[in-house]
XYZ file of C-alpha atoms in Angstrom:
719
model
C -36.429 -219.965 44.924
C -36.362 -223.392 43.270
C -36.134 -221.811 39.814
C -33.289 -219.608 40.987
C -31.434 -222.642 42.352
C -31.989 -224.562 39.082
C -30.695 -221.648 36.977
C -27.643 -221.368 39.212
C -26.913 -225.074 38.801
C -27.292 -224.849 34.989
C -24.941 -221.887 34.768
C -22.446 -223.626 36.993
C -22.614 -226.735 34.799
C -22.186 -224.771 31.561
C -19.330 -222.687 32.926
C -17.604 -225.814 34.193
C -17.991 -227.469 30.785
C -16.644 -224.412 28.949
C -13.675 -224.105 31.254
C -12.956 -227.799 30.722
C -12.232 -227.465 26.983
C -8.893 -228.986 26.012
C -8.621 -228.491 22.233
C -8.728 -224.975 20.723
C -11.461 -225.939 18.252
C -13.737 -226.910 21.134
C -14.197 -223.183 21.779
C -16.327 -222.935 18.657
C -18.827 -225.653 19.568
C -19.014 -224.433 23.159
C -19.604 -220.862 22.044
C -22.504 -221.870 19.825
C -23.880 -224.039 22.652
C -23.820 -220.987 24.915
C -25.520 -218.837 22.258
C -28.322 -221.361 21.883
C -28.864 -222.031 25.603
C -27.669 -218.998 27.586
C -27.833 -215.826 25.448
C -30.265 -213.140 26.645
C -32.208 -213.027 23.343
C -33.138 -215.538 20.677
C -30.262 -216.133 18.292
C -30.537 -217.367 14.701
C -27.284 -219.271 14.573
C -27.201 -220.190 10.875
C -25.988 -216.767 9.536
C -23.291 -216.699 12.218
C -22.064 -220.129 11.146
C -22.015 -219.093 7.467
C -19.994 -215.982 8.281
C -17.497 -217.842 10.446
C -17.029 -220.558 7.812
C -16.070 -217.933 5.242
C -13.650 -216.254 7.641
C -12.112 -219.581 8.642
C -11.363 -220.607 5.046
C -10.021 -217.159 4.176
C -7.402 -217.605 6.899
C -5.877 -220.463 4.899
C -4.503 -220.292 1.357
C -6.096 -218.297 -1.517
C -7.563 -221.432 -3.130
C -9.388 -222.821 -0.084
C -12.922 -221.488 0.259
C -16.362 -222.054 1.707
C -19.191 -222.616 -0.795
C -22.783 -221.820 0.070
C -25.355 -224.359 -1.177
C -25.998 -222.144 -4.199
C -22.287 -221.839 -4.986
C -21.767 -225.556 -4.477
C -24.566 -226.365 -6.912
C -23.111 -223.951 -9.462
C -19.801 -225.774 -9.220
C -21.164 -229.297 -9.527
C -19.725 -229.652 -13.012
C -16.245 -228.693 -11.882
C -14.113 -231.720 -11.093
C -11.755 -230.940 -8.241
C -10.465 -234.333 -7.187
C -6.700 -235.020 -7.356
C -7.277 -236.950 -10.596
C -8.772 -233.926 -12.347
C -6.904 -231.002 -10.907
C -6.140 -227.722 -12.542
C -9.746 -226.948 -13.417
C -10.103 -223.290 -12.477
C -13.831 -223.263 -11.779
C -14.633 -221.259 -14.906
C -16.448 -222.857 -17.796
C -13.800 -224.255 -20.131
C -13.816 -225.518 -23.699
C -11.069 -227.045 -25.820
C -9.432 -224.514 -28.128
C -6.611 -225.823 -30.304
C -5.062 -224.104 -33.318
C -2.493 -225.812 -35.547
C -0.648 -224.469 -38.591
C 2.746 -224.370 -40.314
C 4.872 -221.238 -39.846
C 7.384 -222.243 -42.486
C 8.350 -225.413 -44.358
C 9.599 -227.267 -41.254
C 8.300 -225.416 -38.164
C 4.817 -226.156 -36.924
C 2.747 -224.185 -34.421
C 0.072 -225.527 -32.061
C -1.718 -223.443 -29.442
C -3.674 -225.149 -26.651
C -6.149 -222.829 -24.941
C -7.063 -225.222 -22.134
C -6.582 -228.901 -21.271
C -9.881 -230.748 -21.615
C -10.581 -234.463 -21.886
C -10.495 -234.420 -25.688
C -7.346 -232.258 -25.921
C -4.869 -235.182 -26.254
C -6.867 -236.596 -29.180
C -7.093 -233.200 -30.878
C -3.366 -232.733 -30.332
C -2.594 -236.141 -31.869
C -4.621 -235.219 -34.948
C -2.829 -231.875 -35.186
C 0.624 -233.491 -34.933
C -0.291 -235.993 -37.634
C -1.571 -233.236 -39.928
C 1.497 -231.028 -39.441
C 3.872 -233.922 -40.027
C 2.204 -234.647 -43.344
C 2.938 -231.012 -44.218
C 6.655 -231.406 -43.407
C 6.827 -230.356 -39.752
C 10.132 -231.263 -38.042
C 10.240 -228.723 -35.219
C 7.383 -227.404 -33.079
C 6.267 -224.281 -31.215
C 3.684 -225.197 -28.561
C 1.792 -222.170 -27.256
C 0.153 -222.472 -23.811
C 0.035 -218.756 -23.044
C -3.206 -217.779 -21.275
C -3.960 -221.464 -20.693
C -5.797 -221.558 -17.310
C -5.143 -225.252 -16.799
C -8.099 -227.553 -17.125
C -7.941 -231.274 -16.460
C -4.898 -232.676 -14.688
C -4.958 -236.014 -16.527
C -5.322 -234.322 -19.927
C -2.256 -232.147 -19.277
C -0.226 -235.205 -18.246
C -1.443 -237.169 -21.266
C -0.094 -234.312 -23.398
C 3.215 -234.325 -21.523
C 3.411 -238.079 -22.151
C 3.593 -237.349 -25.891
C 6.935 -235.562 -25.404
C 8.619 -237.641 -22.686
C 10.091 -241.134 -22.764
C 8.126 -243.969 -21.226
C 8.750 -244.185 -17.480
C 9.716 -240.504 -17.100
C 8.401 -238.940 -13.888
C 6.011 -236.118 -14.795
C 4.703 -234.817 -11.451
C 4.449 -235.669 -7.763
C 1.753 -234.698 -5.279
C 2.082 -234.684 -1.514
C 0.498 -233.074 1.548
C 0.769 -233.412 5.297
C -2.184 -235.815 5.309
C -1.814 -237.013 1.710
C 0.759 -239.693 0.826
C 3.260 -238.932 -1.913
C 2.049 -239.981 -5.343
C 4.033 -240.110 -8.591
C 2.719 -239.949 -12.133
C 4.988 -241.282 -14.887
C 4.833 -241.401 -18.678
C 3.121 -244.615 -19.751
C 3.897 -245.032 -23.447
C 6.013 -243.953 -26.385
C 5.008 -240.400 -27.269
C 4.177 -238.820 -30.606
C 6.933 -236.188 -30.401
C 9.686 -237.486 -28.136
C 12.285 -236.341 -30.646
C 12.523 -233.031 -32.443
C 13.230 -229.501 -31.298
C 10.485 -227.988 -29.157
C 9.783 -224.473 -27.840
C 6.944 -223.916 -25.354
C 5.461 -220.418 -24.979
C 4.264 -219.427 -21.473
C 3.132 -216.274 -19.681
C 1.658 -215.061 -16.387
C -1.761 -216.473 -17.279
C -0.378 -219.968 -17.817
C -1.820 -221.658 -14.752
C -2.210 -224.864 -12.769
C -2.260 -227.968 -15.001
C -0.554 -225.954 -17.765
C 2.256 -225.139 -15.314
C 2.639 -228.825 -14.467
C 2.973 -229.549 -18.176
C 5.592 -226.817 -18.724
C 7.526 -227.743 -15.575
C 7.792 -231.413 -16.581
C 9.192 -230.557 -20.020
C 11.647 -228.054 -18.565
C 12.852 -230.452 -15.855
C 13.648 -233.108 -18.464
C 15.373 -230.530 -20.746
C 12.857 -231.519 -23.390
C 11.857 -227.990 -24.402
C 13.082 -224.411 -24.327
C 10.526 -222.304 -22.442
C 10.033 -218.814 -23.893
C 7.921 -215.924 -22.585
C 7.279 -214.792 -19.008
C 6.919 -216.498 -15.643
C 3.753 -218.540 -15.123
C 1.103 -217.701 -12.527
C 2.297 -220.036 -9.742
C -0.757 -222.136 -8.792
C 0.466 -225.456 -7.382
C -2.101 -226.481 -4.756
C -4.589 -229.346 -5.072
C -8.148 -228.840 -3.813
C -10.764 -231.362 -2.755
C -14.431 -230.454 -2.296
C -15.985 -231.730 0.941
C -19.814 -231.410 0.997
C -22.104 -230.843 3.994
C -25.600 -232.236 4.414
C -27.240 -228.832 3.763
C -25.662 -228.643 0.295
C -22.823 -226.315 1.248
C -19.207 -227.420 0.991
C -15.614 -226.480 1.622
C -12.988 -226.556 -1.073
C -9.833 -227.426 0.818
C -6.231 -227.446 -0.392
C -4.916 -230.896 0.529
C -1.599 -231.283 -1.312
C 1.013 -229.583 -3.480
C 2.218 -230.289 -6.978
C 5.958 -230.695 -7.489
C 7.759 -230.989 -10.811
C 10.003 -234.029 -11.508
C 13.037 -232.246 -10.017
C 11.117 -231.674 -6.770
C 10.412 -227.949 -7.045
C 7.075 -226.502 -5.997
C 5.049 -224.505 -8.490
C 3.074 -222.586 -5.857
C 3.993 -218.928 -5.372
C 4.077 -217.430 -1.843
C 0.746 -216.409 -0.336
C 1.328 -216.089 3.426
C 0.451 -212.738 5.031
C -1.035 -211.351 1.818
C -4.664 -210.308 1.127
C -6.342 -212.642 -1.338
C -6.875 -209.954 -3.952
C -3.201 -209.011 -3.675
C -2.311 -212.655 -4.338
C -4.471 -212.838 -7.454
C -3.297 -209.464 -8.785
C 0.379 -210.137 -8.045
C 1.035 -210.788 -11.739
C 0.294 -207.112 -12.480
C 3.143 -206.026 -10.177
C 5.863 -208.256 -11.559
C 9.079 -206.526 -12.605
C 9.701 -205.836 -16.261
C 12.689 -208.228 -16.345
C 10.579 -211.275 -15.478
C 12.263 -211.823 -12.136
C 11.345 -214.580 -9.713
C 10.473 -213.784 -6.084
C 13.481 -213.709 -3.773
C 12.084 -216.638 -1.786
C 12.701 -218.918 -4.768
C 16.457 -218.383 -4.623
C 16.634 -220.048 -1.231
C 16.584 -223.514 -2.797
C 17.922 -224.115 -6.319
C 17.141 -227.311 -8.239
C 18.712 -229.057 -11.236
C 17.242 -230.296 -14.471
C 17.398 -234.062 -14.877
C 19.549 -234.376 -18.004
C 21.931 -231.435 -18.347
C 21.811 -230.486 -14.628
C 21.352 -226.786 -15.249
C 20.036 -224.677 -12.351
C 16.314 -223.931 -12.094
C 14.153 -222.564 -9.288
C 10.688 -223.133 -7.840
C 8.205 -221.530 -5.511
C 7.060 -218.769 -7.834
C 5.638 -220.356 -10.949
C 7.738 -221.692 -13.830
C 10.415 -219.255 -15.017
C 11.150 -219.330 -18.774
C 14.564 -220.168 -20.190
C 14.273 -217.068 -22.372
C 12.348 -214.088 -21.019
C 10.429 -212.016 -23.587
C 9.160 -208.545 -22.555
C 5.491 -207.700 -23.046
C 6.227 -205.443 -26.024
C 8.093 -208.175 -27.935
C 6.802 -211.095 -29.997
C 7.500 -214.470 -28.309
C 6.537 -216.391 -31.464
C 9.246 -214.595 -33.420
C 11.726 -215.295 -30.618
C 10.769 -218.986 -30.760
C 11.306 -219.014 -34.533
C 14.742 -217.431 -34.091
C 15.695 -220.153 -31.591
C 14.442 -223.053 -33.722
C 16.256 -221.733 -36.789
C 19.558 -221.693 -34.891
C 20.566 -225.241 -33.827
C 23.538 -223.996 -31.835
C 21.428 -221.521 -29.854
C 18.741 -224.134 -29.170
C 21.271 -226.606 -27.746
C 22.997 -223.877 -25.747
C 19.740 -222.862 -24.086
C 19.125 -226.430 -22.937
C 22.451 -226.424 -21.086
C 22.187 -222.900 -19.589
C 20.415 -221.912 -16.371
C 17.171 -219.950 -16.673
C 17.418 -216.218 -17.219
C 15.427 -215.346 -14.093
C 16.870 -212.596 -11.918
C 15.767 -211.853 -8.372
C 13.361 -209.500 -6.725
C 11.397 -209.346 -3.507
C 7.877 -210.772 -3.716
C 6.662 -207.459 -2.317
C 8.207 -204.386 -3.981
C 10.774 -202.795 -1.712
C 9.447 -199.701 -0.023
C 10.643 -197.545 2.815
C 7.683 -195.148 2.847
C 4.378 -196.007 4.482
C 0.916 -194.531 4.177
C -1.688 -194.766 6.920
C -5.201 -194.195 5.614
C -8.044 -194.068 8.113
C -11.637 -193.685 7.029
C -15.113 -193.082 8.391
C -18.084 -194.509 6.480
C -21.477 -192.750 6.294
C -22.914 -195.164 8.870
C -22.322 -198.573 10.469
C -24.284 -200.531 7.861
C -20.957 -201.154 6.094
C -19.449 -203.021 9.052
C -17.979 -206.403 8.223
C -17.391 -205.562 4.563
C -13.986 -205.339 2.928
C -12.612 -202.112 1.501
C -9.755 -202.346 -0.999
C -7.036 -199.848 -1.840
C -6.027 -200.206 -5.490
C -4.414 -198.360 -8.361
C -5.858 -198.356 -11.860
C -3.816 -197.463 -14.890
C -5.154 -194.089 -16.119
C -5.393 -195.293 -19.728
C -5.643 -199.084 -19.630
C -8.334 -199.522 -16.994
C -7.889 -203.305 -16.957
C -4.448 -202.933 -15.351
C -5.297 -202.899 -11.644
C -2.791 -203.163 -8.805
C -4.273 -204.198 -5.466
C -2.269 -202.450 -2.749
C -4.043 -203.351 0.479
C -7.412 -204.236 1.988
C -9.103 -204.293 5.382
C -12.473 -204.967 7.027
C -14.706 -202.078 8.112
C -15.556 -202.116 11.810
C -17.701 -199.709 13.835
C -18.050 -197.503 10.773
C -14.266 -197.082 10.439
C -11.347 -198.647 8.616
C -7.558 -198.327 8.784
C -4.990 -199.205 6.128
C -1.284 -199.127 6.893
C 0.606 -199.984 3.738
C 4.063 -199.768 2.242
C 4.401 -197.442 -0.751
C 6.151 -198.991 -3.740
C 8.337 -196.503 -5.595
C 6.318 -197.052 -8.773
C 3.104 -195.971 -7.009
C 4.379 -193.114 -4.842
C 2.270 -190.020 -5.480
C -0.276 -191.920 -7.575
C -4.011 -191.433 -7.487
C -5.573 -194.538 -5.914
C -9.109 -195.765 -5.381
C -10.860 -197.071 -2.282
C -13.405 -199.662 -3.374
C -15.914 -201.802 -1.523
C -15.240 -205.422 -2.455
C -18.947 -206.233 -2.833
C -20.958 -203.278 -4.120
C -24.622 -203.488 -3.096
C -27.696 -201.712 -4.360
C -28.258 -200.018 -1.017
C -24.789 -198.423 -0.917
C -24.728 -194.631 -0.850
C -23.573 -193.158 -4.208
C -20.873 -191.289 -2.305
C -19.130 -194.622 -1.520
C -18.710 -195.608 -5.182
C -15.899 -193.307 -6.340
C -13.484 -192.756 -3.458
C -10.019 -191.433 -4.270
C -6.869 -190.752 -2.293
C -3.316 -189.791 -3.208
C -0.814 -192.404 -2.042
C 1.722 -190.359 -0.098
C 3.800 -190.912 3.011
C 2.070 -190.011 6.269
C -1.444 -190.094 7.695
C -4.575 -189.326 5.678
C -8.125 -189.264 7.039
C -11.036 -190.011 4.699
C -14.491 -188.825 5.757
C -17.446 -190.038 3.669
C -20.924 -188.534 3.945
C -24.020 -188.475 1.744
C -22.551 -185.911 -0.665
C -19.030 -187.203 -1.142
C -15.688 -187.425 0.577
C -13.221 -185.138 2.316
C -9.517 -185.687 2.968
C -7.312 -184.400 5.766
C -3.708 -185.092 6.672
C -0.967 -184.975 4.055
C -0.444 -181.768 2.083
C -1.204 -183.360 -1.286
C -4.481 -184.882 -0.103
C -5.616 -181.724 1.657
C -4.995 -179.642 -1.483
C -6.812 -182.246 -3.590
C -9.735 -182.236 -1.149
C -9.992 -178.461 -0.743
C -9.974 -177.829 -4.491
C -11.156 -180.816 -6.504
C -13.276 -182.774 -4.016
C -14.912 -179.613 -2.671
C -15.706 -178.513 -6.232
C -17.242 -181.937 -6.886
C -19.444 -181.576 -3.810
C -20.592 -178.149 -4.969
C -21.323 -179.509 -8.453
C -23.430 -182.365 -7.041
C -25.393 -179.996 -4.801
C -25.994 -177.539 -7.653
C -27.147 -180.284 -10.032
C -29.385 -181.757 -7.349
C -31.065 -178.395 -6.744
C -31.382 -177.707 -10.485
C -32.884 -181.086 -11.309
C -35.153 -180.867 -8.294
C -36.563 -177.596 -9.603
C -37.328 -178.914 -13.078
C -38.569 -182.267 -11.800
C -41.075 -180.374 -9.679
C -42.323 -178.563 -12.780
C -42.618 -181.835 -14.708
C -44.987 -183.276 -12.143
C -47.765 -181.041 -13.465
C -46.755 -180.356 -17.075
C -44.146 -180.894 -19.735
C -41.242 -178.497 -19.992
C -41.335 -175.922 -22.758
C -38.552 -175.802 -25.325
C -37.221 -172.672 -23.668
C -37.174 -174.377 -20.282
C -35.359 -177.422 -21.731
C -32.763 -175.118 -23.273
C -32.424 -173.173 -20.014
C -31.986 -176.411 -18.075
C -29.267 -177.632 -20.443
C -27.519 -174.255 -20.312
C -27.511 -174.346 -16.498
C -26.123 -177.889 -16.476
C -23.372 -176.861 -18.901
C -22.511 -173.832 -16.755
C -22.241 -175.973 -13.622
C -19.982 -178.480 -15.405
C -17.862 -175.716 -16.926
C -17.337 -174.095 -13.524
C -16.184 -177.441 -12.132
C -13.823 -178.136 -15.046
C -12.229 -174.709 -14.588
C -11.343 -175.551 -10.968
C -10.337 -179.095 -11.954
C -8.045 -177.901 -14.767
C -6.451 -175.265 -12.535
C -5.563 -177.890 -9.930
C -3.944 -180.130 -12.540
C -1.945 -177.210 -13.980
C -0.620 -176.359 -10.527
C 0.524 -179.955 -9.904
C 1.312 -181.190 -13.413
C 4.741 -182.450 -12.314
C 3.080 -184.954 -9.951
C 1.865 -188.452 -10.982
C -1.615 -187.909 -9.535
C -2.174 -184.781 -11.651
C -1.307 -186.668 -14.843
C -3.725 -189.420 -13.845
C -6.477 -186.903 -13.047
C -5.981 -185.320 -16.465
C -7.231 -188.376 -18.342
C -10.314 -188.909 -16.173
C -12.173 -186.560 -18.532
C -12.003 -186.094 -22.320
C -9.474 -183.434 -23.234
C -12.143 -181.375 -25.006
C -13.877 -180.810 -21.648
C -11.060 -178.510 -20.512
C -10.829 -174.841 -21.407
C -8.811 -174.174 -24.555
C -5.973 -172.611 -22.525
C -5.865 -175.515 -20.078
C -5.989 -178.119 -22.845
C -3.040 -176.535 -24.682
C -0.953 -176.206 -21.523
C -1.756 -179.660 -20.151
C -1.129 -181.584 -23.376
C 2.222 -179.822 -23.678
C 3.411 -180.397 -20.109
C 1.805 -183.721 -19.168
C 3.366 -187.182 -19.287
C 3.807 -187.651 -23.035
C 3.772 -191.441 -22.840
C 0.351 -191.367 -21.191
C -0.817 -188.799 -23.720
C 0.227 -191.066 -26.602
C -1.592 -194.010 -25.012
C -4.657 -191.842 -24.481
C -4.640 -190.695 -28.098
C -4.302 -194.278 -29.288
C -7.212 -195.360 -27.079
C -9.332 -192.449 -28.277
C -8.547 -193.262 -31.913
C -9.536 -196.875 -31.290
C -12.756 -195.734 -29.629
C -13.576 -193.540 -32.597
C -12.885 -196.439 -34.967
C -15.248 -198.636 -32.985
C -17.931 -195.959 -32.988
C -17.517 -195.449 -36.727
C -17.688 -199.184 -37.408
C -20.723 -199.505 -35.181
C -22.501 -196.649 -36.940
C -21.625 -198.118 -40.313
C -22.995 -201.490 -39.182
C -26.261 -199.929 -38.032
C -26.694 -198.416 -41.510
C -25.526 -201.564 -43.308
C -28.060 -203.702 -41.420
C -31.024 -201.417 -41.909
C -34.387 -202.446 -43.302
C -33.923 -203.871 -46.799
C -30.227 -204.748 -46.353
C -29.027 -208.309 -46.832
C -27.938 -210.244 -43.755
C -24.234 -210.319 -42.914
C -22.306 -213.563 -42.721
C -21.555 -215.003 -39.277
C -18.910 -217.669 -38.730
C -19.296 -219.606 -35.484
C -19.760 -223.130 -34.146
C -22.641 -225.459 -33.392
C -23.248 -226.889 -29.904
C -21.320 -230.034 -30.868
C -18.284 -227.913 -31.755
C -18.575 -228.070 -35.546
C -17.751 -224.895 -37.538
C -20.793 -223.368 -39.202
C -21.750 -220.304 -41.213
C -25.050 -218.481 -40.989
C -25.521 -218.880 -44.751
C -25.411 -222.674 -44.294
C -28.361 -222.546 -41.892
C -30.654 -220.167 -43.780
C -33.076 -222.053 -46.036
C -33.672 -220.384 -49.430
C -37.210 -219.094 -49.757
C -37.909 -219.271 -46.025
C -38.664 -216.398 -43.658
C -36.017 -216.502 -40.925
C -35.834 -214.924 -37.490
C -32.301 -214.274 -36.195
C -32.486 -214.329 -32.406
C -29.444 -212.832 -30.647
C -29.438 -213.973 -27.013
C -27.269 -215.281 -24.155
C -27.596 -217.691 -21.250
C -27.112 -214.870 -18.732
C -29.810 -212.628 -20.278
C -33.032 -212.979 -18.259
C -35.282 -211.164 -20.806
C -33.868 -213.477 -23.491
C -34.868 -216.517 -21.454
C -38.317 -215.051 -20.854
C -38.862 -214.552 -24.584
C -37.992 -218.134 -25.594
C -41.410 -219.691 -24.755
C -43.062 -217.132 -27.052
C -40.576 -217.922 -29.826
C -41.371 -221.619 -29.386
C -45.061 -220.834 -29.953
C -44.218 -218.905 -33.121
C -42.031 -221.735 -34.360
C -44.762 -224.311 -33.686
C -47.410 -222.219 -35.468
C -45.496 -221.188 -38.562
C -42.529 -223.527 -39.118
C -44.414 -225.797 -41.514
C -45.470 -222.689 -43.448
C -41.854 -221.669 -44.195
C -40.774 -219.920 -40.988
C -37.394 -220.688 -39.360
C -35.522 -219.439 -36.301
C -31.741 -219.372 -35.813
C -30.418 -218.488 -32.353
C -27.029 -216.753 -32.164
C -25.573 -216.762 -28.670
C -23.465 -213.930 -27.264
C -22.094 -216.200 -24.560
C -18.395 -216.495 -23.803
C -18.719 -219.681 -21.747
C -19.456 -222.749 -23.832
C -20.714 -224.792 -20.897
C -23.128 -222.002 -19.850
C -24.360 -221.779 -23.451
C -24.821 -225.540 -23.764
C -26.546 -225.735 -20.384
C -29.038 -223.040 -21.420
C -29.638 -224.714 -24.794
C -30.289 -228.024 -23.059
C -32.619 -226.407 -20.535
C -34.647 -224.441 -23.081
C -34.907 -227.298 -25.618
C -35.190 -224.970 -28.601
C -35.990 -227.040 -31.732
C -34.087 -224.785 -34.147
C -30.375 -224.352 -35.028
C -27.989 -222.814 -32.493
C -24.646 -221.109 -33.111
C -22.062 -219.080 -31.127
C -18.547 -217.741 -31.626
C -18.026 -217.620 -27.823
C -16.550 -214.125 -28.007
C -19.574 -212.318 -26.581
C -19.293 -208.539 -26.904
C -15.607 -208.788 -27.849
C -16.361 -210.592 -31.097
C -17.412 -209.317 -34.525
C -21.101 -210.264 -34.271
C -22.232 -207.285 -32.176
C -20.098 -204.902 -34.232
C -21.258 -206.258 -37.596
C -24.925 -206.021 -36.641
C -24.777 -202.864 -34.497
C -26.140 -204.616 -31.411
C -26.144 -202.597 -28.207
C -28.369 -204.801 -26.051
C -30.145 -208.151 -26.100
C -32.615 -209.691 -26.729
C -32.212 -208.472 -30.305
C -34.027 -209.995 -33.276
C -33.902 -209.551 -37.040
C -36.596 -210.904 -39.350
C -35.283 -211.882 -42.786
C -37.600 -212.132 -45.759
C -37.520 -215.028 -48.204
C -34.607 -213.402 -50.072
C -32.486 -212.994 -46.931
C -33.081 -209.257 -46.630
C -33.826 -207.606 -43.294
C -37.580 -207.017 -43.073
C -37.672 -205.669 -39.505
C -35.412 -205.026 -36.528
C -36.072 -205.721 -32.886
C -39.831 -206.126 -32.780
C -41.258 -208.391 -30.095
C -44.510 -209.968 -28.880
C -47.647 -209.533 -31.062
C -45.909 -207.022 -33.337
C -43.326 -209.651 -34.239
C -46.002 -212.255 -34.912
C -47.916 -209.838 -37.144
C -44.759 -209.143 -39.147
C -44.075 -212.882 -39.567
C -47.609 -213.489 -40.830
C -47.217 -210.612 -43.272
C -43.983 -212.045 -44.651
C -45.623 -215.466 -44.999
C -48.661 -213.889 -46.710
C -50.989 -215.336 -44.073
């Protein structure tokens, strides 16, 4: 009885306390108090807190986020205070290229603003002036930003002392102004600045300051539109929040930040892919025009920095800049004329809506985000995020507007965070974006669609044929796998197995091709066509489809296929050219301290040299390094050298790994990873990859490891 009375009193006290909350945020602390002290079972609160922190930050702007202790540690090198803003969080290195384009016009490209960028720029200006440079093209396309103070130091070189360059202000942050401090290196002289949609953050501040002061003609396309300042606030457990605390404004007072309210984060980041072909600004920007500070021409903010001269993607902005600088009258006219930006809605106008409801295989997917997106059928890197939602109780619902450009397109449903335990049937989910309701049912074999006519036809023919193909292949492979448990397959059985697989695939492609033929006038059919190589279709289907399909897509496909064949041919040629007995191929890269270096400068004549191709992200590469150190220690004084060639793209990640591993031999990298010439020239498909060169620089062996590698080294050294 006493215990019952005590429990009643405790409940009454807790309920009274919870009902007494005055501030909305008090609900959170009271809820967790109740979970700890009143819930029927034991509750591990920490995962709940982590989840709610992520959700809370995602309700703000796209640049505010919660960092777990691991993420916070990984970002320790990123400076995010207001004095070093614009750093994107990726590993950045200074890239600056300077050259003369003709007798009087110089060209400088700045890949990112780092602490040494102003000094490198000063050296470049001095060099170009000695070569006769009078006018300048400054290229900051694809510049992700970098360090705030470095970008302003660069702007200082073009603006008169005392000129306002940027202001920052937030609800809880006082207004701050940054002005030019000294006489700049290029305050006079005609200047064109090249920008595009990947010009971001600190680079946008730089471009906006020059445009506001009518100091440069901006040429290209509208910049990204990132104008928020973040501060990182750590917690005692090592986690942190990165919180947007203020906005950047250009000298005229306009905001750089593009709209983000009521938009999924992925839609915000992919917005640049949906911009109109005429370079238009979002309609919200037109609500408040601004004026430049010298000629008082009209400019706009709130959607990035709009260029004075828009250049379509298929045109050359450098040539346009040259045309402007070679025409004094045109240059002056552009600095007294309002920007060329026209107007569009931030979200493409659409009157049609699609409602897509889905059922996952089970409830293990609850709480995860599913994204509706469209991928270009030829250029897979062009992705338009349409909508996203969170899966709940094994179901999801998307209700989205259909842009005219995407009506009738084949779209993908993708889990935002693919996990190893996900069912294979959840990996490749497709739906046709049409007006009306579509139901997506996902089971262990695949998906089924019901609702709109287009999706039902697609499901009944193509998706059903895919299910039948999977089941047939599963049964076939199961049969032969059972045989292989007791013995190897005979040659006849291998041939029979391959013939059966080919027959199953051929039956599917017949159904697939028939569906495309029947709907070839629809966008989704043209997109389905290029999901498979054209030689997979029957001869009759291939002839019909290539004649009646979208010819622009066909031309792009043929160009991509030709490029793929060229890459394959070059790769095959490289494999032959770097065979045993061939001489090593030259590599041009840089050392860890940024100095240019060639492989031939590092190879010692008469020495046996191991070329070690590796990367900071490659775990097997890291595991092999201690063994290589042992080899180097044993045989270096006998004429054995090692040269490590990194396939990293991030300089800071490369340098961090070099520092951690403390390898006592030369290091080099071109920081182009798999996109550079190294892998193509040496026919490298995977790493770690090693080549042992004999004393004449010829390849003695390829890709041997462990004791086999040591034996080969000893043989080359005659030990």
